[in-house]
Short mmCIF file of C-alpha atoms in Angstrom, two decimals:
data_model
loop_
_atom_site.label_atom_id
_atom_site.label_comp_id
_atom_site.label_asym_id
_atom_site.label_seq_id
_atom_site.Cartn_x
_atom_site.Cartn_y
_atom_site.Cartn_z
CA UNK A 1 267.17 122.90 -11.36
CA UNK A 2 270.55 123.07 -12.75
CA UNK A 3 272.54 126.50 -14.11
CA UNK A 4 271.29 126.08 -17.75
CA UNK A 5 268.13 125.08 -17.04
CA UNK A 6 267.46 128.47 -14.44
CA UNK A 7 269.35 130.10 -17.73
CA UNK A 8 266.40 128.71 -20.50
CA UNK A 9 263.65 129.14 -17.74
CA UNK A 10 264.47 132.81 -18.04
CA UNK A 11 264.73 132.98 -20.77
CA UNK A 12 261.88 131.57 -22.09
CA UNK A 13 258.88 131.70 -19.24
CA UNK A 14 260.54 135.27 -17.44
CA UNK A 15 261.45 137.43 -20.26
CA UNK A 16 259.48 135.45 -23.20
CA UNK A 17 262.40 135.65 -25.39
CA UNK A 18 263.55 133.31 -28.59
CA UNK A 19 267.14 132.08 -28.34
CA UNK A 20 267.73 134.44 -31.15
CA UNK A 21 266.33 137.81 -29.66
CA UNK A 22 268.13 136.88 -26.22
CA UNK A 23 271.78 136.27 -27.63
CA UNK A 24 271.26 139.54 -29.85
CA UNK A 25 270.43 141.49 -26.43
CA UNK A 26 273.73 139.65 -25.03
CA UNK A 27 276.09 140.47 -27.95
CA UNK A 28 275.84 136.46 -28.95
CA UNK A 29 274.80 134.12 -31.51
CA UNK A 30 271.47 131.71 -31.06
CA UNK A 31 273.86 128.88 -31.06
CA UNK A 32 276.04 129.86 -27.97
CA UNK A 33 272.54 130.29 -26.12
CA UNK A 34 271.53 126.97 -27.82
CA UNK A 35 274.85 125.19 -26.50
CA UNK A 36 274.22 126.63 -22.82
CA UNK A 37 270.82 126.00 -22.60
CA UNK A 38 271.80 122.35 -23.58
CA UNK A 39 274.87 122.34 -21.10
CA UNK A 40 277.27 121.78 -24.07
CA UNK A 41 279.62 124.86 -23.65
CA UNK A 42 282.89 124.84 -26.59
CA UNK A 43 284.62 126.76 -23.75
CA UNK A 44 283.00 126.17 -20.48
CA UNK A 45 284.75 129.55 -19.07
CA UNK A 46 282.84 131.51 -21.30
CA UNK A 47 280.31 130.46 -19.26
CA UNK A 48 280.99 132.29 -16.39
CA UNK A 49 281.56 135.61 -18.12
CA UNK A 50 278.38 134.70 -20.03
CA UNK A 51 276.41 134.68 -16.84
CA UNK A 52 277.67 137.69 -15.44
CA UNK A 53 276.36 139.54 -18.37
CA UNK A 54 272.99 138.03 -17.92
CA UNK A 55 272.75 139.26 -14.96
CA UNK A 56 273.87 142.14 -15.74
CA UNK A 57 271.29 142.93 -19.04
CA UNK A 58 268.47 141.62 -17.24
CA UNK A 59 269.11 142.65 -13.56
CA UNK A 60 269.30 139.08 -12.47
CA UNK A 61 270.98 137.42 -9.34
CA UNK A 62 274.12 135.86 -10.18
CA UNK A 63 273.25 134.18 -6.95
CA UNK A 64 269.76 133.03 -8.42
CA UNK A 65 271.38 131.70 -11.68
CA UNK A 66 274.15 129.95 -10.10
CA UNK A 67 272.62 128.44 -6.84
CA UNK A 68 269.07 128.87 -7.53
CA UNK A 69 269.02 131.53 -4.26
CA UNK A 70 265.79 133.37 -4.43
CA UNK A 71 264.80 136.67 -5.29
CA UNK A 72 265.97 135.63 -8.95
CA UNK A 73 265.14 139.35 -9.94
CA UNK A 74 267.36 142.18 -8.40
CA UNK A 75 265.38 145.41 -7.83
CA UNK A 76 266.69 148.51 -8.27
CA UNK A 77 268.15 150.97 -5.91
CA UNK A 78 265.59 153.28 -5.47
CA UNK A 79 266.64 156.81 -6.42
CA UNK A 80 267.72 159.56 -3.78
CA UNK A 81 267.53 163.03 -4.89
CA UNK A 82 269.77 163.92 -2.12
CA UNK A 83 272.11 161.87 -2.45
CA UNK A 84 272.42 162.25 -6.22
CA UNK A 85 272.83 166.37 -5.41
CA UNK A 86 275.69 165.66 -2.98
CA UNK A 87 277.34 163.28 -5.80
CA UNK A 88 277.50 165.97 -7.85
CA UNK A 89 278.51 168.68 -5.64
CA UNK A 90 275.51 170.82 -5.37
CA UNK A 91 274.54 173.02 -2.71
CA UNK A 92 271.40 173.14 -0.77
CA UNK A 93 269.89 175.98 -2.25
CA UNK A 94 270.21 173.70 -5.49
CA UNK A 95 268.20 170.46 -3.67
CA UNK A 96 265.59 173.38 -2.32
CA UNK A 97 264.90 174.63 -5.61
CA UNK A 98 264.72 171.04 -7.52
CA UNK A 99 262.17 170.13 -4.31
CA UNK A 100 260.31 173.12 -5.30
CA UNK A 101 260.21 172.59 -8.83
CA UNK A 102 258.83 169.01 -8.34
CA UNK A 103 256.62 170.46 -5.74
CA UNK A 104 254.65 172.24 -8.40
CA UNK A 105 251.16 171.55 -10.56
CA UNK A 106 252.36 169.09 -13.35
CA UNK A 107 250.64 171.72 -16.15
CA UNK A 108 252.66 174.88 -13.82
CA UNK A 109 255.78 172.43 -14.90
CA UNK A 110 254.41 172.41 -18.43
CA UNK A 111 254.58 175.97 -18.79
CA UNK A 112 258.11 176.72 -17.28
CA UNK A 113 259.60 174.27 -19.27
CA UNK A 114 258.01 175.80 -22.88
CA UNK A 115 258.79 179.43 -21.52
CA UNK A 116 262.59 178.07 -20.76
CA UNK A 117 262.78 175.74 -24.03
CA UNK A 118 262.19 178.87 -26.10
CA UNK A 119 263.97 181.04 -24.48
CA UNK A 120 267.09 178.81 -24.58
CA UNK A 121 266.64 178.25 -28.36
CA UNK A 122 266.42 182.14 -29.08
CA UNK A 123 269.67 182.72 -26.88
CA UNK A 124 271.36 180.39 -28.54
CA UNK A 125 274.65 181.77 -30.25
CA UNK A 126 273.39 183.28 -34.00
CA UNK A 127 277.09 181.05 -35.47
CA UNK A 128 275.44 177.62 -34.31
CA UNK A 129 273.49 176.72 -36.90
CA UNK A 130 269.77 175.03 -35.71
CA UNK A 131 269.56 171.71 -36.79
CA UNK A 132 265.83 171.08 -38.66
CA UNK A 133 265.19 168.86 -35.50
CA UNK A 134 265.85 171.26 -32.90
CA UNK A 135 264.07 173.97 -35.09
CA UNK A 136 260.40 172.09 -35.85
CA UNK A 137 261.28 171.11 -31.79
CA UNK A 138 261.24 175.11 -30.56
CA UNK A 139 257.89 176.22 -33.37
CA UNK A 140 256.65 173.20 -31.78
CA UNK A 141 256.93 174.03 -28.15
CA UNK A 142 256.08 177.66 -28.86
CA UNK A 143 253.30 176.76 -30.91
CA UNK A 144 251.93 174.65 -28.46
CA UNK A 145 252.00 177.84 -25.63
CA UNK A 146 250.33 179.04 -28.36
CA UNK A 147 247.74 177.08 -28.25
CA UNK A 148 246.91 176.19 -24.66
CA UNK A 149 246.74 179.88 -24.11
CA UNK A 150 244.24 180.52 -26.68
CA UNK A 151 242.27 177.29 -25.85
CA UNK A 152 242.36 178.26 -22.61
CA UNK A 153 241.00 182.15 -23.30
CA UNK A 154 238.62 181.09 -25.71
CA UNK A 155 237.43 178.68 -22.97
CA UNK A 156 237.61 180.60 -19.86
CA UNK A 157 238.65 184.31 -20.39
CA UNK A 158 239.67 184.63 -16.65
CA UNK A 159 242.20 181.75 -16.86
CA UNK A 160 240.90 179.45 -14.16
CA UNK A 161 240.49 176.62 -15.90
CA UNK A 162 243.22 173.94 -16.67
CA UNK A 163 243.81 172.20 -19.46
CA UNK A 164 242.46 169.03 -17.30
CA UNK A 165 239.33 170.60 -17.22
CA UNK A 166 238.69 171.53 -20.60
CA UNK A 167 235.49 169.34 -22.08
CA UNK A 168 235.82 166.37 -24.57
CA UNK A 169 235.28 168.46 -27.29
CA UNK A 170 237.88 171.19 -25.98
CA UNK A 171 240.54 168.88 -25.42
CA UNK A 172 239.74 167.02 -28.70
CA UNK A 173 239.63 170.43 -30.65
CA UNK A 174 243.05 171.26 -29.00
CA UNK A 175 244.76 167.79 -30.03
CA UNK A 176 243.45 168.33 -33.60
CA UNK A 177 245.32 171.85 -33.53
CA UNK A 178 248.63 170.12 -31.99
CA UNK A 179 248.35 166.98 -34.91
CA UNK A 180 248.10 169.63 -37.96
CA UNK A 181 250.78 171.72 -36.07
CA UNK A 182 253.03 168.73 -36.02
CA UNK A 183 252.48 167.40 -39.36
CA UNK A 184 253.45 171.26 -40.63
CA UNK A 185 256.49 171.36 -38.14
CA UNK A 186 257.57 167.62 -39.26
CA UNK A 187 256.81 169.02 -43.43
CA UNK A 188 258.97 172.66 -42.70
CA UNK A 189 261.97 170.35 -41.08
CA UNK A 190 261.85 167.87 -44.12
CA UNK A 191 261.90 170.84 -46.05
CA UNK A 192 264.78 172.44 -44.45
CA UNK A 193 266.80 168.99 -44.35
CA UNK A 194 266.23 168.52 -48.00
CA UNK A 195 267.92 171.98 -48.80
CA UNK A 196 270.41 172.13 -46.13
#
């Protein structure tokens, strides 16, 4: 298989794309992938730089493309929490207490981010004006506290149920609540855009 054809294979059987959609995701027109897919290159250096950004938007091996090398996909590096805290100068304490965090029950997580959320927005300096995002954002998040703590007394008055546990009808009850809280929240920040 030559360069353009490992370019339209790709293209076409790897990431199912029309000559159109992959030239927009390249910056190009359909014709310039049209004339490399067809080996008919204006300016055959473009070529090169063409390729590089292939592999580049789609995580491709240059080597793959070029030579036909396998893997023709290039993995990513897989993430390293550690390494990312040193990057940034951050001290151990710091990598302790993000282990921790992650170390908790995803709904514990849940929580601590609504409690901080809202307590960020009301500490927020009275001269910066709230955007009607970031306001239906914080009655959202404080309305939904709102509402996994009363779903969760009205279900179990001593608290030792999660919200995983809930029934059907609970959980179904407690999306209906979040849905007509939304469509409020999304009707008071129209609102507020409108006039502001």
């Amino acid at each position: 298989m030559e360069i353009y054809e490992r370019i339209r294979y790709l293209r076409k059987n790897h990431l199912h794309l029309s000559q159109t959609a992959f030239g927009e995701k390249l910056g190009v027109s359909r014709s310039v992938i049209n004339n490399i897919e067809s080996n008919v290159l204006a300016r055959p250096e473009q070529k090169l730089s063409l390729i590089k950004l292939i592999c580049k938007e789609f995580s491709v091996s240059e080597d793959w493309i070029l030579n036909g090398a396998e893997p023709m996909i290039i993995e990513p590096d897989t993430f390293n929490l550690d390494d990312f805290v040193k990057q940034h100068n951050g001290t151990e304490l710091e990598l302790e207490i993000m282990k921790a965090y992650f170390e908790l029950e995803p709904d514990v997580r849940q929580k601590l981010i609504q409690h901080f959320s809202s307590v960020f927005v009301k500490n927020k300096d009275e001269s910066e004006k709230l955007s009607p995002t970031e306001i239906a954002k914080a009655e959202y998040i404080k309305s939904r506290s709102k509402l996994v703590k009363k779903q969760e007394n009205n279900t179990n008055p001593t608290n030792e149920k999660s919200l995983e546990e809930l029934s059907d009808e609970e959980q179904i009850e407690l999306y209906r609540q979040e849905l007509k809280h939304e469509r409020e929240v999304k009707e008071k920040s129209e609102a507020l855009r409108k006039s502001g």
